[in-house]
GROMACS .gro file of C-alpha atoms in nm:
model
  190
    1MET     CA    1   9.411  12.371   8.386
    2ALA     CA    2   9.218  12.056   8.233
    3ALA     CA    3   9.256  11.735   8.455
    4GLN     CA    4   9.490  11.455   8.289
    5VAL     CA    5   9.381  11.115   8.253
    6PHE     CA    6   9.649  10.852   8.286
    7ARG     CA    7   9.488  10.554   8.134
    8PHE     CA    8   9.645  10.208   8.118
    9ASP     CA    9   9.387   9.940   7.930
   10ALA     CA   10   9.663   9.679   7.937
   11PRO     CA   11   9.965   9.789   8.110
   12ASP     CA   12  10.313   9.613   8.061
   13ARG     CA   13  10.351   9.617   8.428
   14PHE     CA   14  10.172   9.761   8.747
   15VAL     CA   15  10.336   9.774   9.074
   16ALA     CA   16  10.346   9.932   9.445
   17GLY     CA   17  10.670  10.021   9.519
   18THR     CA   18  10.874  10.248   9.756
   19VAL     CA   19  11.149  10.514   9.762
   20GLY     CA   20  11.382  10.540  10.078
   21GLN     CA   21  11.439  10.385  10.408
   22PRO     CA   22  11.199  10.209  10.619
   23GLY     CA   23  11.039  10.487  10.842
   24ASP     CA   24  11.091  10.739  10.561
   25ARG     CA   25  10.948  10.566  10.276
   26THR     CA   26  10.748  10.729   9.990
   27PHE     CA   27  10.488  10.475   9.832
   28PHE     CA   28  10.415  10.489   9.499
   29LEU     CA   29  10.172  10.303   9.233
   30GLN     CA   30  10.363  10.277   8.914
   31ALA     CA   31  10.234  10.164   8.557
   32ARG     CA   32  10.396  10.132   8.222
   33ASP     CA   33  10.310  10.044   7.866
   34GLU     CA   34  10.464  10.097   7.558
   35ARG     CA   35  10.388  10.479   7.544
   36GLN     CA   36  10.403  10.601   7.891
   37LEU     CA   37  10.549  10.543   8.249
   38THR     CA   38  10.336  10.706   8.524
   39SER     CA   39  10.401  10.711   8.895
   40VAL     CA   40  10.161  10.833   9.169
   41VAL     CA   41  10.218  10.890   9.527
   42LEU     CA   42   9.991  10.754   9.793
   43GLU     CA   43  10.007  10.670  10.184
   44LYS     CA   44  10.136  10.342  10.320
   45GLU     CA   45   9.748  10.275  10.438
   46GLN     CA   46   9.625  10.322  10.093
   47VAL     CA   47   9.858  10.069   9.940
   48SER     CA   48   9.762   9.812  10.227
   49ILE     CA   49   9.392   9.853  10.221
   50LEU     CA   50   9.421   9.859   9.818
   51ALA     CA   51   9.580   9.519   9.820
   52GLU     CA   52   9.340   9.364  10.078
   53ARG     CA   53   9.036   9.501   9.880
   54VAL     CA   54   9.168   9.357   9.545
   55ASP     CA   55   9.232   9.013   9.715
   56ALA     CA   56   8.874   9.025   9.884
   57MET     CA   57   8.714   9.128   9.541
   58LEU     CA   58   8.877   8.840   9.360
   59ASP     CA   59   8.777   8.582   9.603
   60GLU     CA   60   8.435   8.713   9.605
   61ILE     CA   61   8.430   8.706   9.224
   62LEU     CA   62   8.545   8.326   9.241
   63ARG     CA   63   8.267   8.248   9.475
   64ARG     CA   64   8.006   8.418   9.293
   65THR     CA   65   8.102   8.249   8.958
   66ASP     CA   66   8.174   7.913   9.149
   67GLY     CA   67   8.521   7.932   9.011
   68GLN     CA   68   8.438   8.015   8.636
   69ALA     CA   69   8.594   8.347   8.622
   70SER     CA   70   8.937   8.339   8.484
   71VAL     CA   71   9.089   8.455   8.830
   72PRO     CA   72   9.370   8.243   8.996
   73VAL     CA   73   9.314   8.164   9.352
   74THR     CA   74   9.661   8.256   9.464
   75ALA     CA   75   9.919   8.466   9.300
   76SER     CA   76  10.145   8.261   9.069
   77VAL     CA   77  10.505   8.254   9.158
   78ASP     CA   78  10.592   8.285   8.790
   79ASP     CA   79  10.425   8.645   8.764
   80GLU     CA   80  10.607   8.785   9.098
   81ASP     CA   81  10.744   9.110   9.011
   82LEU     CA   82  11.042   9.186   9.257
   83GLU     CA   83  11.211   9.455   9.054
   84PRO     CA   84  11.234   9.784   9.188
   85LEU     CA   85  11.033  10.106   9.050
   86GLU     CA   86  11.141  10.210   8.702
   87GLN     CA   87  11.325  10.525   8.662
   88PRO     CA   88  11.259  10.831   8.627
   89ILE     CA   89  11.012  10.814   8.889
   90VAL     CA   90  10.814  11.146   8.841
   91GLU     CA   91  10.508  11.205   9.092
   92GLU     CA   92  10.212  11.315   8.849
   93PHE     CA   93  10.007  11.350   9.181
   94ARG     CA   94   9.928  11.243   9.528
   95VAL     CA   95   9.639  11.035   9.536
   96GLY     CA   96   9.323  11.143   9.738
   97THR     CA   97   9.067  10.869   9.628
   98LEU     CA   98   9.078  10.529   9.521
   99THR     CA   99   8.793  10.333   9.349
  100LEU     CA  100   8.805   9.950   9.277
  101ALA     CA  101   8.567   9.769   9.026
  102TRP     CA  102   8.512   9.463   8.832
  103GLU     CA  103   8.442   9.460   8.477
  104GLY     CA  104   8.234   9.134   8.379
  105GLU     CA  105   8.261   9.148   8.036
  106SER     CA  106   8.617   9.163   7.999
  107GLU     CA  107   8.707   8.983   8.316
  108ARG     CA  108   8.929   9.316   8.445
  109VAL     CA  109   8.992   9.461   8.762
  110VAL     CA  110   8.991   9.844   8.747
  111ILE     CA  111   9.160  10.051   8.969
  112THR     CA  112   9.091  10.432   8.969
  113ALA     CA  113   9.300  10.672   9.181
  114TYR     CA  114   9.219  11.019   9.182
  115ALA     CA  115   9.423  11.326   9.287
  116VAL     CA  116   9.395  11.514   9.604
  117GLY     CA  117   9.147  11.805   9.573
  118GLU     CA  118   9.233  12.138   9.602
  119GLY     CA  119   8.992  12.218   9.881
  120SER     CA  120   8.841  12.026  10.166
  121GLU     CA  121   8.474  12.037   9.940
  122ASP     CA  122   8.689  11.847   9.674
  123ASP     CA  123   8.794  11.575   9.878
  124GLU     CA  124   8.440  11.499   9.985
  125GLU     CA  125   8.315  11.466   9.640
  126GLU     CA  126   8.212  11.141   9.497
  127PRO     CA  127   8.429  11.040   9.188
  128PRO     CA  128   8.233  11.072   8.867
  129GLU     CA  129   8.139  10.758   8.695
  130ASN     CA  130   8.330  10.840   8.399
  131PRO     CA  131   8.712  10.942   8.490
  132ASP     CA  132   8.715  11.163   8.173
  133GLU     CA  133   8.500  11.388   8.341
  134SER     CA  134   8.687  11.436   8.673
  135ALA     CA  135   8.777  11.769   8.780
  136ARG     CA  136   9.110  11.618   8.930
  137ASP     CA  137   9.388  11.431   8.764
  138VAL     CA  138   9.301  11.044   8.724
  139PHE     CA  139   9.538  10.745   8.713
  140MET     CA  140   9.334  10.446   8.568
  141VAL     CA  141   9.462  10.091   8.532
  142LYS     CA  142   9.260   9.769   8.412
  143LEU     CA  143   9.436   9.434   8.510
  144THR     CA  144   9.367   9.050   8.437
  145GLY     CA  145   9.280   8.862   8.764
  146ALA     CA  146   9.636   8.689   8.739
  147GLU     CA  147   9.797   9.065   8.723
  148ALA     CA  148   9.563   9.180   9.016
  149ARG     CA  149   9.663   8.882   9.248
  150SER     CA  150  10.031   8.939   9.168
  151PHE     CA  151   9.980   9.320   9.232
  152ALA     CA  152   9.800   9.255   9.564
  153LYS     CA  153  10.072   8.991   9.682
  154ARG     CA  154  10.350   9.262   9.606
  155ALA     CA  155  10.174   9.525   9.774
  156GLN     CA  156  10.118   9.310  10.098
  157ALA     CA  157  10.484   9.242  10.090
  158LEU     CA  158  10.581   9.576  10.047
  159VAL     CA  159  10.373   9.712  10.342
  160ALA     CA  160  10.518   9.438  10.554
  161ALA     CA  161  10.858   9.514  10.470
  162GLY     CA  162  10.876   9.849  10.718
  163ARG     CA  163  11.032   9.902  11.063
  164PRO     CA  164  10.933   9.625  11.312
  165PRO     CA  165  10.660   9.682  11.566
  166CYS     CA  166  10.736   9.707  11.936
  167PRO     CA  167  10.653   9.403  12.139
  168LEU     CA  168  10.483   9.612  12.412
  169CYS     CA  169  10.281   9.874  12.230
  170GLY     CA  170  10.308   9.789  11.851
  171LEU     CA  171  10.393  10.112  11.722
  172ALA     CA  172  10.693  10.098  11.471
  173LEU     CA  173  11.047  10.090  11.623
  174ASP     CA  174  11.288  10.355  11.473
  175PRO     CA  175  11.674  10.260  11.465
  176ASP     CA  176  11.734  10.437  11.800
  177GLY     CA  177  11.439  10.272  11.964
  178HIS     CA  178  11.133  10.458  12.036
  179ILE     CA  179  10.924  10.632  12.354
  180CYS     CA  180  10.685  10.348  12.417
  181PRO     CA  181  10.364  10.451  12.620
  182ARG     CA  182  10.351  10.134  12.769
  183GLN     CA  183  10.710  10.194  12.940
  184ASN     CA  184  10.556  10.557  13.083
  185GLY     CA  185  10.773  10.757  12.842
  186TYR     CA  186  11.104  10.587  12.863
  187ARG     CA  187  11.298  10.507  12.575
  188ARG     CA  188  11.298  10.154  12.480
  189ARG     CA  189  11.615  10.024  12.269
  190ASP     CA  190  11.571   9.688  12.095
   0.00000   0.00000   0.00000
């Protein structure tokens, strides 16, 4: 079966979102335009790192262009998207590799997600320069600087909205407490 390429050159909406309760959430990237709605699953850490890297890349673009690029310094409150993921949420694939790029001519952030490979060799493979030549399914989104800032802000808030950390060991607390390594295995309840 040929790999599918889900391409969004100017999405109406691109967000990170979750389904489920903290501690048992599934993380998604979701894009929509007038023709399609696509959702892919990824890990919480992938969402966190992607948001950090998008912000860092935009900051670097501003620095290198002396503020001349059409990239806002911070996300605008007017551009905030607080709505839940759109229904139906159909998982197209699980993300294995993410790439991030800047198209200077069009001033667009390009986020490309590649499906997890079939075997361990596939996961080690470098993604092709042209996503259309990938042996794995691909999800590609192009965003303006403002859209990318808003995406990063929402994604960082989403990751931070999980379970609170234990004040002793930093691990996530379950509703019933957790076995804290700093308490020599005794269950901590807070």
